[in-house]
PDB file of C-alpha atoms in Angstrom:
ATOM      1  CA  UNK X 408       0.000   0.000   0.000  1.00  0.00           C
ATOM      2  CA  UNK X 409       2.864   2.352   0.505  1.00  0.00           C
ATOM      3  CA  UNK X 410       4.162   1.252  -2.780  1.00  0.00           C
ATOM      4  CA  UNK X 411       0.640   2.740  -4.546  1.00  0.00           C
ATOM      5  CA  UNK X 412       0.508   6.126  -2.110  1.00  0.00           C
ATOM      6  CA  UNK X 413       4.387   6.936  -3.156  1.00  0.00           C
ATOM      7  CA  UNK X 414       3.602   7.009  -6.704  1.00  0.00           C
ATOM      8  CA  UNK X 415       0.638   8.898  -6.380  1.00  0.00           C
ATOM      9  CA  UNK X 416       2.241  11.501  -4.726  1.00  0.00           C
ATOM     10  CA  UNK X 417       5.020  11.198  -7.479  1.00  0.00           C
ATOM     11  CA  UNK X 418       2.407  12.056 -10.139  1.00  0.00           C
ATOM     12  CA  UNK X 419       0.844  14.935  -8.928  1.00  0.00           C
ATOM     13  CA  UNK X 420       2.489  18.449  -7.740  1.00  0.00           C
ATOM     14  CA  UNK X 421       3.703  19.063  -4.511  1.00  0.00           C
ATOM     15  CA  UNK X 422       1.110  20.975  -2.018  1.00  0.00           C
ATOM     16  CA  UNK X 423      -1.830  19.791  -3.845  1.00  0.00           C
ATOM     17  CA  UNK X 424      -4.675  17.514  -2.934  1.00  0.00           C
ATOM     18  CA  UNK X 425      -5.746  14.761  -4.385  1.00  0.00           C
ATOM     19  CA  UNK X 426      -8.218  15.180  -6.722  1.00  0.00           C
ATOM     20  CA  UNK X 427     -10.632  13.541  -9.357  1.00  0.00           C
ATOM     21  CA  UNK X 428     -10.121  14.809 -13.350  1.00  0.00           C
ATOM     22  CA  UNK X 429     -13.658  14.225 -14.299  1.00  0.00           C
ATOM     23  CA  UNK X 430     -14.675  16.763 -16.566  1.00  0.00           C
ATOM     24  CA  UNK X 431     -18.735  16.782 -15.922  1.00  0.00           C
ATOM     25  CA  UNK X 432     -17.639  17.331 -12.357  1.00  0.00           C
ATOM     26  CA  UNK X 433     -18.286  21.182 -11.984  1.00  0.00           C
ATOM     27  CA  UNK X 434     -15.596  23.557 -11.439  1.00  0.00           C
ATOM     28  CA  UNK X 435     -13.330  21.109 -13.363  1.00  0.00           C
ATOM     29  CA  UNK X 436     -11.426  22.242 -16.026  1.00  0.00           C
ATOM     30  CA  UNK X 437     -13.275  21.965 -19.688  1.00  0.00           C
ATOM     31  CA  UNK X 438     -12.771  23.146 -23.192  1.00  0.00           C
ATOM     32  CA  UNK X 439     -16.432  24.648 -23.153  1.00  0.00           C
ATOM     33  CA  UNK X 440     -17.265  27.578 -23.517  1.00  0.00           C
ATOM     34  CA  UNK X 441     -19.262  28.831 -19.900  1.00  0.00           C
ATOM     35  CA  UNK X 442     -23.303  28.614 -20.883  1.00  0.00           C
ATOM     36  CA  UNK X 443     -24.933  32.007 -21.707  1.00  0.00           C
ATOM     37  CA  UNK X 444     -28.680  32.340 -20.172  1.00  0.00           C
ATOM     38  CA  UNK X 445     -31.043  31.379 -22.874  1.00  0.00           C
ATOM     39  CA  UNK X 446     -32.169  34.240 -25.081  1.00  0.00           C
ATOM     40  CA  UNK X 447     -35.842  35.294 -23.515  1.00  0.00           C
ATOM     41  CA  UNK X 448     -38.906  33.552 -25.410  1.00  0.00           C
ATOM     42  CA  UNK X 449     -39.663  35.959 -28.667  1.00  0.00           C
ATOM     43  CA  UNK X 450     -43.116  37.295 -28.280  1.00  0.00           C
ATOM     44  CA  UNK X 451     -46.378  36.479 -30.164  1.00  0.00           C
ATOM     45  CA  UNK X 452     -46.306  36.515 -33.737  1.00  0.00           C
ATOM     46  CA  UNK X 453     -48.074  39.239 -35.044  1.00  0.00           C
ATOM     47  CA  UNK X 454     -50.195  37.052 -37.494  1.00  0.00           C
ATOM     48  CA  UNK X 455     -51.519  35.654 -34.438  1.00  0.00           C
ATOM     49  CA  UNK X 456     -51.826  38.642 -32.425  1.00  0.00           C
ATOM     50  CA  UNK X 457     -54.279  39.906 -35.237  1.00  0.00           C
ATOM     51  CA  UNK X 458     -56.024  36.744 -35.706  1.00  0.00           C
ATOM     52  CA  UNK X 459     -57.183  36.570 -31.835  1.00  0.00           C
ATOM     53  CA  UNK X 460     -57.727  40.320 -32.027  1.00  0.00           C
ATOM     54  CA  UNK X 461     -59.849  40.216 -35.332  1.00  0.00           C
ATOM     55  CA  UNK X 462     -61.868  36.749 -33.795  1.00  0.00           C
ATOM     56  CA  UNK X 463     -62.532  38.628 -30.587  1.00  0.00           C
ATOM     57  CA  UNK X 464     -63.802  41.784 -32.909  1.00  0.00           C
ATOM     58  CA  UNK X 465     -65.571  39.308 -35.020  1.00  0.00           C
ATOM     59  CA  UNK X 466     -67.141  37.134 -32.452  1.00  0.00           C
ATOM     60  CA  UNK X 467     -68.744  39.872 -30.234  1.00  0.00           C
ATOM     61  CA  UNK X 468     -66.057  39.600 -27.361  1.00  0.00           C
ATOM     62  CA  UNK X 469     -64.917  42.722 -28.315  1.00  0.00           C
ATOM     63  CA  UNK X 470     -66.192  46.195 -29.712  1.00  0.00           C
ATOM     64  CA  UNK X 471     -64.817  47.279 -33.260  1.00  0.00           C
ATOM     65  CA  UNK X 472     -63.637  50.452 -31.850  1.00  0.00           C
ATOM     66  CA  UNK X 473     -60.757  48.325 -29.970  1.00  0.00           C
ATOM     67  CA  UNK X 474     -59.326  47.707 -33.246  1.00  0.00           C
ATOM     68  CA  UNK X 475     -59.092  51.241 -34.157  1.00  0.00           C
ATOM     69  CA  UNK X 476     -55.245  51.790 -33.545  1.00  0.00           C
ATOM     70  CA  UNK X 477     -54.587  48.480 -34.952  1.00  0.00           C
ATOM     71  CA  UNK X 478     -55.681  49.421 -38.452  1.00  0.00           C
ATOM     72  CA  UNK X 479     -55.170  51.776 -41.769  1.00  0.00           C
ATOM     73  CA  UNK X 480     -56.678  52.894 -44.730  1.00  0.00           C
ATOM     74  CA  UNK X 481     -60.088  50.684 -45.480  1.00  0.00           C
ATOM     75  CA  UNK X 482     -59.553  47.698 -42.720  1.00  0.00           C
ATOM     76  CA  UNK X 483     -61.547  49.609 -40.091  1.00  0.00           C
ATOM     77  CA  UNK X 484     -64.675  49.994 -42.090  1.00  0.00           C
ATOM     78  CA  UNK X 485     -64.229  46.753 -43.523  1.00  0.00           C
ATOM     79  CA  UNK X 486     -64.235  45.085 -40.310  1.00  0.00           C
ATOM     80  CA  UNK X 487     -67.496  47.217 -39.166  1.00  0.00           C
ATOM     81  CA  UNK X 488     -69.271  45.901 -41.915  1.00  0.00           C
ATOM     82  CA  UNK X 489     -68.147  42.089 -40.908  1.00  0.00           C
ATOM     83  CA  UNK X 490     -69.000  42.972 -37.484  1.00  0.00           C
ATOM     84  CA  UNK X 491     -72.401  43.751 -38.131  1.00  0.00           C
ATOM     85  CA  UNK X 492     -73.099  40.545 -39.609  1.00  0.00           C
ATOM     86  CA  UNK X 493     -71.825  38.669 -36.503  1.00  0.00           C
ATOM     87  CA  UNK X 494     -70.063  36.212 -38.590  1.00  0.00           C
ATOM     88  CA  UNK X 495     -68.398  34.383 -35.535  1.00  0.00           C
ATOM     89  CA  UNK X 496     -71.175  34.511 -33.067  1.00  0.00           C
ATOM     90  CA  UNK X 497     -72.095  31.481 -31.866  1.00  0.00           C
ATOM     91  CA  UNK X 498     -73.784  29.542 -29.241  1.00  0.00           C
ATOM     92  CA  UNK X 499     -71.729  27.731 -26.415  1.00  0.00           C
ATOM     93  CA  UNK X 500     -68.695  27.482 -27.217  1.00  0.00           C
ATOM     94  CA  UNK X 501     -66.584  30.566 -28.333  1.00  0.00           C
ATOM     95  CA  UNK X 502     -64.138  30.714 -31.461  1.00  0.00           C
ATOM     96  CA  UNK X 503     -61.247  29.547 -31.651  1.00  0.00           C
ATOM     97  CA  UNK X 504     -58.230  29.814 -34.676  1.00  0.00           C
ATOM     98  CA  UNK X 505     -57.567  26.625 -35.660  1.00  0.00           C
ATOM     99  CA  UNK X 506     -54.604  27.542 -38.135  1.00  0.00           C
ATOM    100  CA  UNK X 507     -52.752  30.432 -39.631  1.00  0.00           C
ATOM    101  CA  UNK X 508     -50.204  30.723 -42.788  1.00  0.00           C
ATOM    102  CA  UNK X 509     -49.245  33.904 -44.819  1.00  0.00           C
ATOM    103  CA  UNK X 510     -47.266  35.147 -47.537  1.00  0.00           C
ATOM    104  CA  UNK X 511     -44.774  37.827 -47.666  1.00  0.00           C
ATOM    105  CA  UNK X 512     -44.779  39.809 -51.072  1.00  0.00           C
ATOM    106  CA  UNK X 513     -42.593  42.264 -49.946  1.00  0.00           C
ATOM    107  CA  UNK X 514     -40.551  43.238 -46.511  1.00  0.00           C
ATOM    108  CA  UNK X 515     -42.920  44.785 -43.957  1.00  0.00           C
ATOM    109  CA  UNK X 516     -46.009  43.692 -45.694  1.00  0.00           C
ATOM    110  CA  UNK X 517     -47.873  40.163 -44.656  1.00  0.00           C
ATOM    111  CA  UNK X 518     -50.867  38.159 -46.339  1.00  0.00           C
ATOM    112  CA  UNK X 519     -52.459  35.970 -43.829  1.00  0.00           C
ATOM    113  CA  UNK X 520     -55.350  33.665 -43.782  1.00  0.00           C
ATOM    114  CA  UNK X 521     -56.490  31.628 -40.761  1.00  0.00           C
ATOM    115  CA  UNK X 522     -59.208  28.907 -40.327  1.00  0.00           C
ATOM    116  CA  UNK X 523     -61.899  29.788 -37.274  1.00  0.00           C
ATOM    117  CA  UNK X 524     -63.444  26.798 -35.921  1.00  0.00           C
ATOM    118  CA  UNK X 525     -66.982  28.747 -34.817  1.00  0.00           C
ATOM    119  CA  UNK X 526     -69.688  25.809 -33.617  1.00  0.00           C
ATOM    120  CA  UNK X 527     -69.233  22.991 -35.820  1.00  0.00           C
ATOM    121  CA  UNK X 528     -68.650  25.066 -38.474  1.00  0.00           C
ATOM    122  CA  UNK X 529     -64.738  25.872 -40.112  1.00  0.00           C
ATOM    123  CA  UNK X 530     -64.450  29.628 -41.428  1.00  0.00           C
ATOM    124  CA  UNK X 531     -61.688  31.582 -43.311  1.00  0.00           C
ATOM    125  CA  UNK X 532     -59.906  34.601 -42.393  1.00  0.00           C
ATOM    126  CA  UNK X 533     -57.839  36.418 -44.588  1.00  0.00           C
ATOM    127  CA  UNK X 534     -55.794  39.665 -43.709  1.00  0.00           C
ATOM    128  CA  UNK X 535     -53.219  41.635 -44.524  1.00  0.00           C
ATOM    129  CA  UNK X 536     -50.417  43.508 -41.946  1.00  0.00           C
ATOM    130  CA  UNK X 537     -48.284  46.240 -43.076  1.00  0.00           C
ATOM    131  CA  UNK X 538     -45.254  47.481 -40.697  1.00  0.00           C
ATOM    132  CA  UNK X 539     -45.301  51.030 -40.355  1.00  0.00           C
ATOM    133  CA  UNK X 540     -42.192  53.165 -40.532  1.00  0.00           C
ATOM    134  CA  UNK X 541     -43.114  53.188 -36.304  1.00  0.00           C
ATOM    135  CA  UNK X 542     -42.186  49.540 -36.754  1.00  0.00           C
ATOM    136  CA  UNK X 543     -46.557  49.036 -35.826  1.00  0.00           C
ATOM    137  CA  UNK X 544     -47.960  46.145 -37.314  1.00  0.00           C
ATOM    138  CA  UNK X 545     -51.394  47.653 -38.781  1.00  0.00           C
ATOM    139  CA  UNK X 546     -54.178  46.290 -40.341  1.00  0.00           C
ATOM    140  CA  UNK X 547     -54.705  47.310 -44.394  1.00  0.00           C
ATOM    141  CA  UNK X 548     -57.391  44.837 -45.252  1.00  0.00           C
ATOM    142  CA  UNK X 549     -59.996  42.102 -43.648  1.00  0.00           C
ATOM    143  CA  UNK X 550     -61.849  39.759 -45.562  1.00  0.00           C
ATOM    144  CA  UNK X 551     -64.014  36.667 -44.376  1.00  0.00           C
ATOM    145  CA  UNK X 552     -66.279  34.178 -46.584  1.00  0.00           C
ATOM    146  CA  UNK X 553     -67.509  36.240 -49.280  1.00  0.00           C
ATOM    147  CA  UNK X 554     -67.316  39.145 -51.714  1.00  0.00           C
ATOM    148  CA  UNK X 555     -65.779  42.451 -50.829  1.00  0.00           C
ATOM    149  CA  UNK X 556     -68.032  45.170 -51.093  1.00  0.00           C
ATOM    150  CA  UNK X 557     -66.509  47.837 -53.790  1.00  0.00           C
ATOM    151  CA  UNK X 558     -65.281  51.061 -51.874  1.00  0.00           C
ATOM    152  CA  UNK X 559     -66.577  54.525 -52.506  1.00  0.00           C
ATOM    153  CA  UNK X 560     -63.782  57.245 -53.626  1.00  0.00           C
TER     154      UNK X 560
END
């Protein structure tokens, strides 16, 4: 036993401890790089942000004039007009988006369409989202089962 205890204290450095080289042991020495906290969770997306806003509009939840910041140009009297008919309205159980995709024709500038399960029914949703030189996501246009109306000048 001697034997073993003088060559360990032949390997290692004078006026050190004995010690275990185990890399996953923490504090031990390690090629890593020290872990960064994780980047925090990106927010909501705004296609989805404006498909719960436009359901809760669209449903009854909420009054059209809460969407009044959120929108340019022809979207706010568009969605009046759907709002009027009640399209989402339902019985029981409230709406709920089922899906969303959308195209990007250009930078800043968003096609969506989402499916609404309202009932037992399945709906579509299309919108469009523009980013304003604010860096806003706005409204620009609402559609939902059917033909627009034309605009006046």
């Amino acid at each position: 036993m001697n034997k073993v205890m003088t060559r360990t204290a032949q390997l290692r450095p004078a006026g050190r401890p004995p010690g275990r080289r185990d890399s996953r042991r923490p504090g031990a020495p390690s090629s890593r790089r020290p872990l960064t906290p994780p980047a925090a969770p990106p927010g909501p997306r705004p296609t989805d942000l404006f498909a719960e806003r436009l359901l809760a509009v669209l449903s009854g939840r909420r009054p059209v004039h809460w969407m009044l910041r959120h929108t340019a140009g022809h979207a706010y009297d568009d969605l009046a007009r759907l709002a009027e008919r009640g399209p989402l309205r339902t019985r029981g159980t409230d709406p709920v988006v089922r899906d969303i995709g959308y195209y990007v024709p250009r930078g800043g500038a968003l096609e969506v369409f989402a499916r609404i399960a309202a009932g037992d029914r399945l709906r579509a949703l299309a919108f469009r989202l523009e980013q304003g030189a604010d860096l806003r996501w706005r409204c620009t246009a609402v559609e939902m089962g059917g033909p627009r109306p034309p605009h006046g000048p």
